[in-house]
Tab-separated table of C-alpha atoms in Angstrom:
chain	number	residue	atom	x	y	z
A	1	UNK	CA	-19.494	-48.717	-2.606
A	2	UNK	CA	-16.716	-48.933	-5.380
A	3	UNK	CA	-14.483	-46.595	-5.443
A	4	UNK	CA	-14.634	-43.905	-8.131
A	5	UNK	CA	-11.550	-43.687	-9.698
A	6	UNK	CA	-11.751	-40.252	-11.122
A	7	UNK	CA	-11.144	-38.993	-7.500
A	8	UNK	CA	-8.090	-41.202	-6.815
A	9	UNK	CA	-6.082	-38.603	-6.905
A	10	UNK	CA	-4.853	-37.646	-3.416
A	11	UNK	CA	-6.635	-40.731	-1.820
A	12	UNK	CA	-4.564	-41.765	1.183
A	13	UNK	CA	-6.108	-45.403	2.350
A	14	UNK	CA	-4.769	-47.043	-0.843
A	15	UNK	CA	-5.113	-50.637	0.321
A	16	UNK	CA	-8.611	-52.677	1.674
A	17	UNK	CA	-8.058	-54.196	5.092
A	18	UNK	CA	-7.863	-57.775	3.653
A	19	UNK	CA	-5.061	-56.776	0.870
A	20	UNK	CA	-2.470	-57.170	4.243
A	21	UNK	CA	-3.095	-60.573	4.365
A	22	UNK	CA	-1.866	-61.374	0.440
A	23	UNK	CA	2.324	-60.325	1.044
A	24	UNK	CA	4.762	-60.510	3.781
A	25	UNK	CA	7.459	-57.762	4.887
A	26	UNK	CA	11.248	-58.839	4.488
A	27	UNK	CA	13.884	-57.398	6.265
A	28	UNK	CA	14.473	-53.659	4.596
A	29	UNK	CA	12.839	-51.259	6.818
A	30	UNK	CA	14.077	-48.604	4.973
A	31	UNK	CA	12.168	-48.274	1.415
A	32	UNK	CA	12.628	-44.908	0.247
A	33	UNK	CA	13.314	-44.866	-3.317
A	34	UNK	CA	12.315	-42.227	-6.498
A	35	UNK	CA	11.701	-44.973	-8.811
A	36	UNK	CA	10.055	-48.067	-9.532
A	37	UNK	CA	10.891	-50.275	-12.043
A	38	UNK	CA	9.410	-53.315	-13.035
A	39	UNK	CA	9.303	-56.357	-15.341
A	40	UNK	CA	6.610	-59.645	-15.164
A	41	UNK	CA	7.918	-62.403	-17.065
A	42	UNK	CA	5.223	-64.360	-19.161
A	43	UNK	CA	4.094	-61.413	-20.666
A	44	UNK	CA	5.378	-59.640	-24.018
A	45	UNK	CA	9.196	-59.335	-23.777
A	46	UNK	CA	11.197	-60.533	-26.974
A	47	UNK	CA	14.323	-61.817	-26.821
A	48	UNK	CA	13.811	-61.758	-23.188
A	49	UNK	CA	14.821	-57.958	-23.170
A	50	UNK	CA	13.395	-57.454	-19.693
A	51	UNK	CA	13.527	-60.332	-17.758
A	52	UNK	CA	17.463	-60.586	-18.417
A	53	UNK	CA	17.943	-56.707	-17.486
A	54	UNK	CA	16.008	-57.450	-14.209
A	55	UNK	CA	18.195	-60.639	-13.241
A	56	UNK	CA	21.559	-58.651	-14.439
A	57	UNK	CA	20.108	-55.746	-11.802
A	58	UNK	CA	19.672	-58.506	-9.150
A	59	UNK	CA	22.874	-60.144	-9.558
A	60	UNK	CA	25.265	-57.777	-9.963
A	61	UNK	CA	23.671	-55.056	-7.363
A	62	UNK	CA	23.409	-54.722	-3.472
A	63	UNK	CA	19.844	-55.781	-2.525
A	64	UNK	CA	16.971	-56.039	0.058
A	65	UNK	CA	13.761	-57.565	0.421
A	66	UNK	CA	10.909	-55.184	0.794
A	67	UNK	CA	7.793	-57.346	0.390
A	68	UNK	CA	6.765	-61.125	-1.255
A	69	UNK	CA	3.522	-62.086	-2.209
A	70	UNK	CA	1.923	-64.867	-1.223
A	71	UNK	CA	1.933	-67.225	-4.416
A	72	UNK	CA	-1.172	-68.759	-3.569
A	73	UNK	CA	-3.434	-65.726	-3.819
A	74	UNK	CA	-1.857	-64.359	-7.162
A	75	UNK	CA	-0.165	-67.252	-9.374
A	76	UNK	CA	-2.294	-70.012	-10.978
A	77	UNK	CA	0.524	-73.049	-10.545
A	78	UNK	CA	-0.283	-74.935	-14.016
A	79	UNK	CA	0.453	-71.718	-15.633
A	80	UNK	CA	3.781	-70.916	-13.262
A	81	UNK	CA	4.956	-74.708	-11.748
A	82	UNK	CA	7.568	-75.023	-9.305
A	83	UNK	CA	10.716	-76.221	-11.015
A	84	UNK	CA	11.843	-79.619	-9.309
A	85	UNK	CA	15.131	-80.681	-9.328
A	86	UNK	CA	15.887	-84.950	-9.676
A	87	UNK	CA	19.435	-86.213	-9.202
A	88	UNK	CA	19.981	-89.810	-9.219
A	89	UNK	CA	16.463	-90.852	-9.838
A	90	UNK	CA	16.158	-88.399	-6.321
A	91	UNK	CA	13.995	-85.590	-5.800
A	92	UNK	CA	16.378	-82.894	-4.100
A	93	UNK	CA	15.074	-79.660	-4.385
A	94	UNK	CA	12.098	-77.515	-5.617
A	95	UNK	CA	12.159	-73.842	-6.324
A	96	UNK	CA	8.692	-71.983	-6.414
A	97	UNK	CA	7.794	-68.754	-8.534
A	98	UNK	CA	7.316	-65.657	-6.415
A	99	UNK	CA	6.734	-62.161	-6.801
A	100	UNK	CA	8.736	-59.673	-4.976
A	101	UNK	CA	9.806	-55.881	-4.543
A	102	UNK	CA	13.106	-55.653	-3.810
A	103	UNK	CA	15.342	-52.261	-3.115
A	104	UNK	CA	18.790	-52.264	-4.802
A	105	UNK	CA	21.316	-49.506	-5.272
A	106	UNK	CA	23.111	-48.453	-8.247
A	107	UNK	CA	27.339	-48.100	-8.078
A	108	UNK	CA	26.674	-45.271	-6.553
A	109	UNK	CA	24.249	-45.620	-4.107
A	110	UNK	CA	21.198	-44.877	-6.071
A	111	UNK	CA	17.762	-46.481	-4.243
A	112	UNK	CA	15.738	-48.103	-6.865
A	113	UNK	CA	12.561	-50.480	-6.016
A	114	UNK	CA	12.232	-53.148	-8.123
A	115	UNK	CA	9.013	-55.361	-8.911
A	116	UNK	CA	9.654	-58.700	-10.157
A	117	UNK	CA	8.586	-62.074	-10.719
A	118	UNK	CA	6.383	-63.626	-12.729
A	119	UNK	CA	3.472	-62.248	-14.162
A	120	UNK	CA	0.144	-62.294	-11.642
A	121	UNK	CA	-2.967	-64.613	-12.812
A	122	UNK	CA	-5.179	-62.947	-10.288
A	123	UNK	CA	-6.530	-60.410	-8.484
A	124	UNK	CA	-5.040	-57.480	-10.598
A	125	UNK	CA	-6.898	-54.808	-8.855
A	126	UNK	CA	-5.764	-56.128	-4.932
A	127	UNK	CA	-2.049	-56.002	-6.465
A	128	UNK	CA	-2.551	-52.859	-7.913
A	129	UNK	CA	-2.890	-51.305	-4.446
A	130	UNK	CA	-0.736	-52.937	-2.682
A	131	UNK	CA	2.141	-51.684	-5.084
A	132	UNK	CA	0.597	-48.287	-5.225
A	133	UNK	CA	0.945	-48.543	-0.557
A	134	UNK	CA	4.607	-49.118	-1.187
A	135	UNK	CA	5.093	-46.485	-3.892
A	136	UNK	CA	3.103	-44.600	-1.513
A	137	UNK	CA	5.566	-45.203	1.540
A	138	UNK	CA	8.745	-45.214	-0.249
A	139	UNK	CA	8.191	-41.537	-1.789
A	140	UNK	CA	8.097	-42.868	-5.565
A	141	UNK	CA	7.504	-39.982	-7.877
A	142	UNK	CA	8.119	-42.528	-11.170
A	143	UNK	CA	7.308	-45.946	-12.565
A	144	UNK	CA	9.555	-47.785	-15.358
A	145	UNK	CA	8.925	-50.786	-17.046
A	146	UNK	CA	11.004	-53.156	-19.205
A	147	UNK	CA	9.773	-54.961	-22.575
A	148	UNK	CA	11.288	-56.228	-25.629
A	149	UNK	CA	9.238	-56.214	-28.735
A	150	UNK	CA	10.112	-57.924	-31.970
A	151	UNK	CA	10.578	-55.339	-34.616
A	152	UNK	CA	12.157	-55.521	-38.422
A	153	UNK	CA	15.472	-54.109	-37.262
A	154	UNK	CA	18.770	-55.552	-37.811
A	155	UNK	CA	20.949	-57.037	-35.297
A	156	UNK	CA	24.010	-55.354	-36.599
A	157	UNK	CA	22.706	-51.748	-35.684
A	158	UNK	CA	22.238	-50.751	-31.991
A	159	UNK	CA	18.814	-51.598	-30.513
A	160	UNK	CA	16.517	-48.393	-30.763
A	161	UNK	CA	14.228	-48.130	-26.964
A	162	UNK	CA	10.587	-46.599	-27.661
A	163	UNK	CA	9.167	-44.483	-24.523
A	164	UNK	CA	5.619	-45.608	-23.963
A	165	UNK	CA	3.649	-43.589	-21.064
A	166	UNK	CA	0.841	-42.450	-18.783
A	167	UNK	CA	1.592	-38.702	-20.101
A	168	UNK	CA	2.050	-36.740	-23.062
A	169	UNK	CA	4.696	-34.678	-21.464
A	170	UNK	CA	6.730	-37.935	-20.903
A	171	UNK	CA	7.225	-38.937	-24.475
A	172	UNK	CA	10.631	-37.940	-25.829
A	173	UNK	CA	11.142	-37.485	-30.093
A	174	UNK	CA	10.733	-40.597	-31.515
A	175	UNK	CA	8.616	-41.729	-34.282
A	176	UNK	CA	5.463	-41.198	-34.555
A	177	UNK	CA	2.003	-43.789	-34.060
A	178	UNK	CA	-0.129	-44.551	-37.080
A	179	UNK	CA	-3.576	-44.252	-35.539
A	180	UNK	CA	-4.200	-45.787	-32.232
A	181	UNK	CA	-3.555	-49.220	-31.178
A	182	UNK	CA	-5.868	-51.855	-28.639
A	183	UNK	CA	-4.393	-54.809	-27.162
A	184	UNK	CA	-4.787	-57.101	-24.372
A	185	UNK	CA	-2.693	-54.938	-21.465
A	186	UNK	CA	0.281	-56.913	-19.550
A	187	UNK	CA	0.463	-56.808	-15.778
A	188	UNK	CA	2.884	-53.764	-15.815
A	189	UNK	CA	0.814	-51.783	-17.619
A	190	UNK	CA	-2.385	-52.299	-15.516
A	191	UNK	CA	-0.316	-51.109	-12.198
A	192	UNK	CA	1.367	-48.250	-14.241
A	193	UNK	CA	-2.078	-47.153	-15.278
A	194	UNK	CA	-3.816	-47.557	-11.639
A	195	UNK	CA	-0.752	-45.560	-10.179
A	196	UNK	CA	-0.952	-42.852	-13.125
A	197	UNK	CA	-4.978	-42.698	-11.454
A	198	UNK	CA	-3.357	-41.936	-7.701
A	199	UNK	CA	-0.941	-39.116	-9.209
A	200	UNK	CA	2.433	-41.402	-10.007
A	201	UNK	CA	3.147	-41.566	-13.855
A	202	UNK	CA	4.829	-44.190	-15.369
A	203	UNK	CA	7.121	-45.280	-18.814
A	204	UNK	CA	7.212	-48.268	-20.420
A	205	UNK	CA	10.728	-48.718	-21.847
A	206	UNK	CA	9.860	-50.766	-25.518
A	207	UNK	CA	12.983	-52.466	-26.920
A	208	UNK	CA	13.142	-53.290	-30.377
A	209	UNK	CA	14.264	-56.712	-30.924
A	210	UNK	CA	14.988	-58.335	-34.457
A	211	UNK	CA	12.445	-60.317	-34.668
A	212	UNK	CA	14.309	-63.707	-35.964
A	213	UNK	CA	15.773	-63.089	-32.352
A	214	UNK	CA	12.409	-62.599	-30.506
A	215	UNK	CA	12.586	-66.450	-29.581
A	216	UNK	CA	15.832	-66.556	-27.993
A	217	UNK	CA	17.851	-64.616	-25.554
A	218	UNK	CA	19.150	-61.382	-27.049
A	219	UNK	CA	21.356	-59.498	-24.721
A	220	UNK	CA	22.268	-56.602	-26.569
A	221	UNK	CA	17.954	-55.281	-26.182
A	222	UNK	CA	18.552	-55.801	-22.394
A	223	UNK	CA	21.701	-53.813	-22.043
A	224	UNK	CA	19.695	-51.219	-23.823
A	225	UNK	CA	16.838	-51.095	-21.522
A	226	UNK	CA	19.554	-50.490	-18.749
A	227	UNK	CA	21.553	-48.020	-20.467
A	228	UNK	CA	17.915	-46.062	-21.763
A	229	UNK	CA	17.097	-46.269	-17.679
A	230	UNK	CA	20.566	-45.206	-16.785
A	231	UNK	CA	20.396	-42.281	-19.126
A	232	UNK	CA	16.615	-41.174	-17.989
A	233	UNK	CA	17.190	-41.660	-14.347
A	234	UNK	CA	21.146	-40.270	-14.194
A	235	UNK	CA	22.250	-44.107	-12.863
A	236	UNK	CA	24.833	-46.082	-12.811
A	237	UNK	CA	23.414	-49.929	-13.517
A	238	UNK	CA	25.501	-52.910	-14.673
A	239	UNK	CA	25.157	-53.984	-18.643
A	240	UNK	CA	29.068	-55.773	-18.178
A	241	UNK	CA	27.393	-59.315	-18.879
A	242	UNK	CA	24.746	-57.783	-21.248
A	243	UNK	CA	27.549	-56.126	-23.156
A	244	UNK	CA	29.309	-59.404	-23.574
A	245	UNK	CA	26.508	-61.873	-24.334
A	246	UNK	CA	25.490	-59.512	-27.287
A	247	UNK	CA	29.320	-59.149	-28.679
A	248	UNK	CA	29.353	-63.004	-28.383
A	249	UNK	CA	25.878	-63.430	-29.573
A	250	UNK	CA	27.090	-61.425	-32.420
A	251	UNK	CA	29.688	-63.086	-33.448
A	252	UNK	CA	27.420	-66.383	-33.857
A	253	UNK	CA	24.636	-64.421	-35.981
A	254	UNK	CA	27.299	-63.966	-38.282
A	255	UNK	CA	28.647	-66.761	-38.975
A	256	UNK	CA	25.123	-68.645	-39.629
A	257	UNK	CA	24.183	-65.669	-41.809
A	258	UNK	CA	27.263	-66.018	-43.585
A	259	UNK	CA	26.226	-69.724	-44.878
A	260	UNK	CA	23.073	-68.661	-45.302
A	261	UNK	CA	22.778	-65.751	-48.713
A	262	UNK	CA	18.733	-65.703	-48.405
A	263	UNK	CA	18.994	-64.486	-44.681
A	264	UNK	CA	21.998	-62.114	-45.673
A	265	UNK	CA	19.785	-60.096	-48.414
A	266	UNK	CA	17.103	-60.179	-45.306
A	267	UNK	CA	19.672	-58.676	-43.252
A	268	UNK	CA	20.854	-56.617	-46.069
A	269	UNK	CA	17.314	-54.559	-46.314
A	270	UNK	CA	16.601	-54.791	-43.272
A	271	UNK	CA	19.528	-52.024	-42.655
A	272	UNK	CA	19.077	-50.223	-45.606
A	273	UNK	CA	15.530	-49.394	-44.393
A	274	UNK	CA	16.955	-48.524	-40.773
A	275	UNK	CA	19.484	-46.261	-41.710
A	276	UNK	CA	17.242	-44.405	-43.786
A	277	UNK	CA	14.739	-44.191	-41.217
A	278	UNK	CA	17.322	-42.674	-38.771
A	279	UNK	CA	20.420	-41.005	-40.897
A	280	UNK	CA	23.262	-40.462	-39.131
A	281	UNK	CA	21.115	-41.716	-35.478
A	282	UNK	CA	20.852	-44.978	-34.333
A	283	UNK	CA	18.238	-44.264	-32.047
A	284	UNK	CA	16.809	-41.255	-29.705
A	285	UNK	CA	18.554	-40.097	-27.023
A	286	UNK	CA	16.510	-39.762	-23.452
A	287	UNK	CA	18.064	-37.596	-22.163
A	288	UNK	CA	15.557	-34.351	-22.828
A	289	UNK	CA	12.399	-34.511	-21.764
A	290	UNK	CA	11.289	-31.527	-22.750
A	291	UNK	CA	10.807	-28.804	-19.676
A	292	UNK	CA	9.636	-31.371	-17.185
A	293	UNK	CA	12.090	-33.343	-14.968
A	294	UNK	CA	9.668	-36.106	-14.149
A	295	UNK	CA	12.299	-37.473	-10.897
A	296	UNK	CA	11.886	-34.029	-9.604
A	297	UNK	CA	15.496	-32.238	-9.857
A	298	UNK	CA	17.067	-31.576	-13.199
A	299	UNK	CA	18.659	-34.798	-14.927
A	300	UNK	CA	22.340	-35.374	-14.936
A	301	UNK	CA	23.668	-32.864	-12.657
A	302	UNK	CA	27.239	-32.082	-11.907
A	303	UNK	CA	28.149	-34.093	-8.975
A	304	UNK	CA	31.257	-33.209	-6.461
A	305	UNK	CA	34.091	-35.602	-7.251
A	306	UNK	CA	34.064	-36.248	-2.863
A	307	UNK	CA	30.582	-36.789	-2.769
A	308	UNK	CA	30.869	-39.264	-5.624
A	309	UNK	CA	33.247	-40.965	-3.522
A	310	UNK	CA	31.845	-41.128	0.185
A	311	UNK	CA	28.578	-42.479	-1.731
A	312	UNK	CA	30.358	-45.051	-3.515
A	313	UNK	CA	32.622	-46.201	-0.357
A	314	UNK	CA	28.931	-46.149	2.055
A	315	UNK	CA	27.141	-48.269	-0.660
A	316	UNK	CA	30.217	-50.591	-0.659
A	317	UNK	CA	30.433	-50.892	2.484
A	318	UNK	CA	27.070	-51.780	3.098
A	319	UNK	CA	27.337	-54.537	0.466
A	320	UNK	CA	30.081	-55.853	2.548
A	321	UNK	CA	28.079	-55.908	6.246
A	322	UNK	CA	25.128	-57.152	4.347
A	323	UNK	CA	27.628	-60.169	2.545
A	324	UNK	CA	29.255	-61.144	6.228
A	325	UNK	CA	25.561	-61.679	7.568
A	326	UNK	CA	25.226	-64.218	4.884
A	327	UNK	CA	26.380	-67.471	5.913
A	328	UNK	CA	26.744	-68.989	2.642
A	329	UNK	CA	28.363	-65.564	1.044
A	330	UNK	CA	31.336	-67.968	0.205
A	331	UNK	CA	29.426	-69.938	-2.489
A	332	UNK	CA	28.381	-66.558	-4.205
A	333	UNK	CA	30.676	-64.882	-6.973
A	334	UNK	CA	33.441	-63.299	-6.735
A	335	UNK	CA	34.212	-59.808	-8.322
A	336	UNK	CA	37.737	-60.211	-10.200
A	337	UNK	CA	37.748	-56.638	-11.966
A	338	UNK	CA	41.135	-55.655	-12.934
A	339	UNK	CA	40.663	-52.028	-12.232
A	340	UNK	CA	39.931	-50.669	-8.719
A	341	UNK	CA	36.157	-50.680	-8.576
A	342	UNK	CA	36.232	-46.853	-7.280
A	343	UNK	CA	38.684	-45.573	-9.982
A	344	UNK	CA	36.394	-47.824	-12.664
A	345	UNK	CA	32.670	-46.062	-10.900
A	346	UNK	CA	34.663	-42.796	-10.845
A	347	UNK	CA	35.820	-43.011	-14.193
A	348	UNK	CA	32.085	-43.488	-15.462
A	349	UNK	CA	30.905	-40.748	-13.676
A	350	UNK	CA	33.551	-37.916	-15.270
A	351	UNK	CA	32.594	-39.534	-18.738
A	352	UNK	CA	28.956	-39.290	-18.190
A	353	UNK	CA	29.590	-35.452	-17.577
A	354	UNK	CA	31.679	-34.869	-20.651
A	355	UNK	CA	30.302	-37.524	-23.099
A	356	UNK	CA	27.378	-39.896	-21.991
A	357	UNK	CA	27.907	-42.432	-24.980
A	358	UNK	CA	31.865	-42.831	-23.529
A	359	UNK	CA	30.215	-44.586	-21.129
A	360	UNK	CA	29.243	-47.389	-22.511
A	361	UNK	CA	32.320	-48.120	-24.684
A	362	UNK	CA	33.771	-48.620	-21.375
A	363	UNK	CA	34.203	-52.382	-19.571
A	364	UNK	CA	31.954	-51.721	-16.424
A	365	UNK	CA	32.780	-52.589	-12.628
A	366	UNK	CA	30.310	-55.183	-13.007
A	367	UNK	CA	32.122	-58.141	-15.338
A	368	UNK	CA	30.971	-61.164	-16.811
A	369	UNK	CA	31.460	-64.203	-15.124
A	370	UNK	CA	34.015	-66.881	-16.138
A	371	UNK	CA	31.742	-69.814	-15.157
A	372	UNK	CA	28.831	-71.677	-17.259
A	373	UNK	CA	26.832	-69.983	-14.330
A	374	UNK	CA	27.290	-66.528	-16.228
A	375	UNK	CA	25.461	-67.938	-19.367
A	376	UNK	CA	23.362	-65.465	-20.662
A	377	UNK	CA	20.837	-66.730	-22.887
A	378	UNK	CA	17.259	-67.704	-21.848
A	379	UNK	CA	16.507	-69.151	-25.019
A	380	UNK	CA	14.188	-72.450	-22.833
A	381	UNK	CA	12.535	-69.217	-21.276
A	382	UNK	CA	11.463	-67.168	-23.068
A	383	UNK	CA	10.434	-69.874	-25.489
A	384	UNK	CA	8.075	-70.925	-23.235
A	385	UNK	CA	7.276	-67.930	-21.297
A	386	UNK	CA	6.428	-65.822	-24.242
A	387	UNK	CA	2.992	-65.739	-25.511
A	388	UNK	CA	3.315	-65.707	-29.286
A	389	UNK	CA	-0.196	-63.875	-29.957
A	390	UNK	CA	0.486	-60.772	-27.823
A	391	UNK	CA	4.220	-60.960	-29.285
A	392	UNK	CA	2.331	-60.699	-32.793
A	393	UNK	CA	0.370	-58.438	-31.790
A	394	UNK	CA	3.109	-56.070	-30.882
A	395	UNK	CA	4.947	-56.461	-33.701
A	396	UNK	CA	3.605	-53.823	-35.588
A	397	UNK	CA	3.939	-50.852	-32.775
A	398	UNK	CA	7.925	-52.024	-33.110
A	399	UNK	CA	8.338	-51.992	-36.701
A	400	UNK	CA	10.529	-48.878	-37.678
């Protein structure tokens, strides 16, 4: 008998007895986490918003594997094929697509669970619970997902971040919905919805991309998604290579604009009908949420300057034990900050008290790269990950 989902509520045997056959356990035992946060690319993400803030997350963070699922069962390979790589007329190497929950820690310890990979093809309902056993398990009380969705706003103004959710009480000010709106749901919000049914709300973090950017990589609507989590979850999450793909990025969009007058008296209106949308604002803050504190404690709260400390030092050194286990840690990068990495995390943290926007004027512990490897842009992605009807679609819940 199907399950009525009215009485989900509560229900404690989330998965069916075949749904442990369809992913495999990796090595992190431990899986406690507040959070989730995911992102499916091949679904609606301009400019690549949320697949870029995911990989930044991955790279630049200490992480474990909690679960994979098995490809087979969930990915249709003509839609997601294995990328093969041919040197010298010689086939060396093929990477498959996978999807996988990983747990990484912010600079300061921070457990988050993160859902990633590409978006599933099948059995949405099996994948549904499965998520909703380890959200179960690891204590989650909150779901966040990352999107990008093009929107008539100007790149020269910072990128506004929309709050989509399971709950009224979740929605922070921001402008209001013309009417209601019906469109074909992405993976992310199909599992936010099914754990919203078993008690766990969820937000969709929207960020607005220009949308003569929506077709290429665009950095600076990433770092917002990161900073927009960091603010709502009182984190500490790398944007250092975000920050410095959209200065550079910037730098390039005006010089072709600059050759270009039509696209100049674009841009031109573009930001006179921004700023008088939001005078004096560049975009809402999350950091009140009305009365409710949906991570269960109030947000932002005073920490002790040693506690700050003996988290940071236990997170790095786990980094460390986890990077000597590695055999092949050599061939990964290299952090060449110029500041102490403690001094830089502790520095954050007594601007975050005082002034949360300080914050991000800052250079962050997590730096860009000096190598092509550090390349930001996604532009062959997201070209050919995005599909162009659902980013149409969405184009009018972005427009400001």
């Amino acid at each position: 008998m199907a399950l009525d989902r009215t009485e989900m509520k509560g229900h404690v045997n989330v998965m069916k007895p075949n749904d442990a056959l369809l992913f495999e356990r990796g090595p992190a035992r431990e899986t406690h986490s507040r959070i989730l946060v995911m992102h499916f690319y091949g679904s609606m993400d301009a400019g690549g918003a949320g697949r870029m803030a995911v990989a930044e997350m991955l790279r630049a963070l200490p992480n474990e594997r909690v679960a994979t699922f098995d490809s087979d069962q969930f990915l249709d390979y003509r839609s997601h094929r294995p990328i093969m790589t041919v040197r010298d007329w010689v086939s060396e190497e093929m990477v498959t697509h996978e999807i996988a929950i990983d747990r990484v820690r912010d600079d300061l310890g921070n457990p988050i669970l993160l859902l990633h990979g590409p978006e599933p093809d099948a059995k949405w309902e099996a994948f549904a619970r499965i998520v909703a056993d380890f959200v179960k398990e690891a204590g989650v009380e909150i779901s966040v997902s990352f999107h990008g969705i093009p929107s008539s706003v100007p790149h020269t103004r910072a990128t506004p971040v929309h709050v989509q959710a399971t709950d009224a009480s979740l929605i922070p000010p921001q402008p209001k919905m013309v009417g209601s709106l019906q469109f074909p749901a992405p993976a992310s919000s199909f599992v936010q919805r099914r754990l919203a049914e078993r008690g766990v709300n969820g937000i969709a973090l929207l960020a607005a991309v220009p949308f003569y950017m929506a077709e290429s990589g665009y950095p600076a609507g990433s770092s917002a998604l990161l900073s927009s989590l960091s603010d709502f979850a009182d984190l500490s999450l790398p944007v250092g290579n975000l920050e410095l793909g959209a200065a550079q990025d910037q730098g390039t969009i005006e010089q072709l604009i600059e050759a270009n007058p039509e696209i100049m008296a674009t841009i031109t209106s573009l930001e006179e009908h921004y700023d008088a949308w939001s005078p004096g604002e560049s975009s809402f803050s999350l950091n009140s949420f009305g009365t409710q504190t949906p991570l269960g404690h109030t947000l932002k709260q005073d920490k002790d300057i040693g506690d700050v400390i003996e988290r940071y030092l236990a997170n790095l050194s786990q980094s460390e034990t986890a990077s000597d286990d590695q055999p092949n840690a050599d061939d990964q990068s290299v952090e060449t900050a110029e500041e102490d990495p403690l001094t830089a995390a502790l520095k954050r943290v007594q601007l975050r008290a005082t002034d949360p926007e300080a914050v991000r004027a800052m250079t962050p512990r997590h730096r860009a790269d000096s190598g092509d490897d550090a390349s930001l842009h996604v532009e062959e992605q997201t070209a050919d990950e995005t599909d162009p009807n659902e980013e149409a679609d969405s184009a009018e819940t972005g427009a400001i």
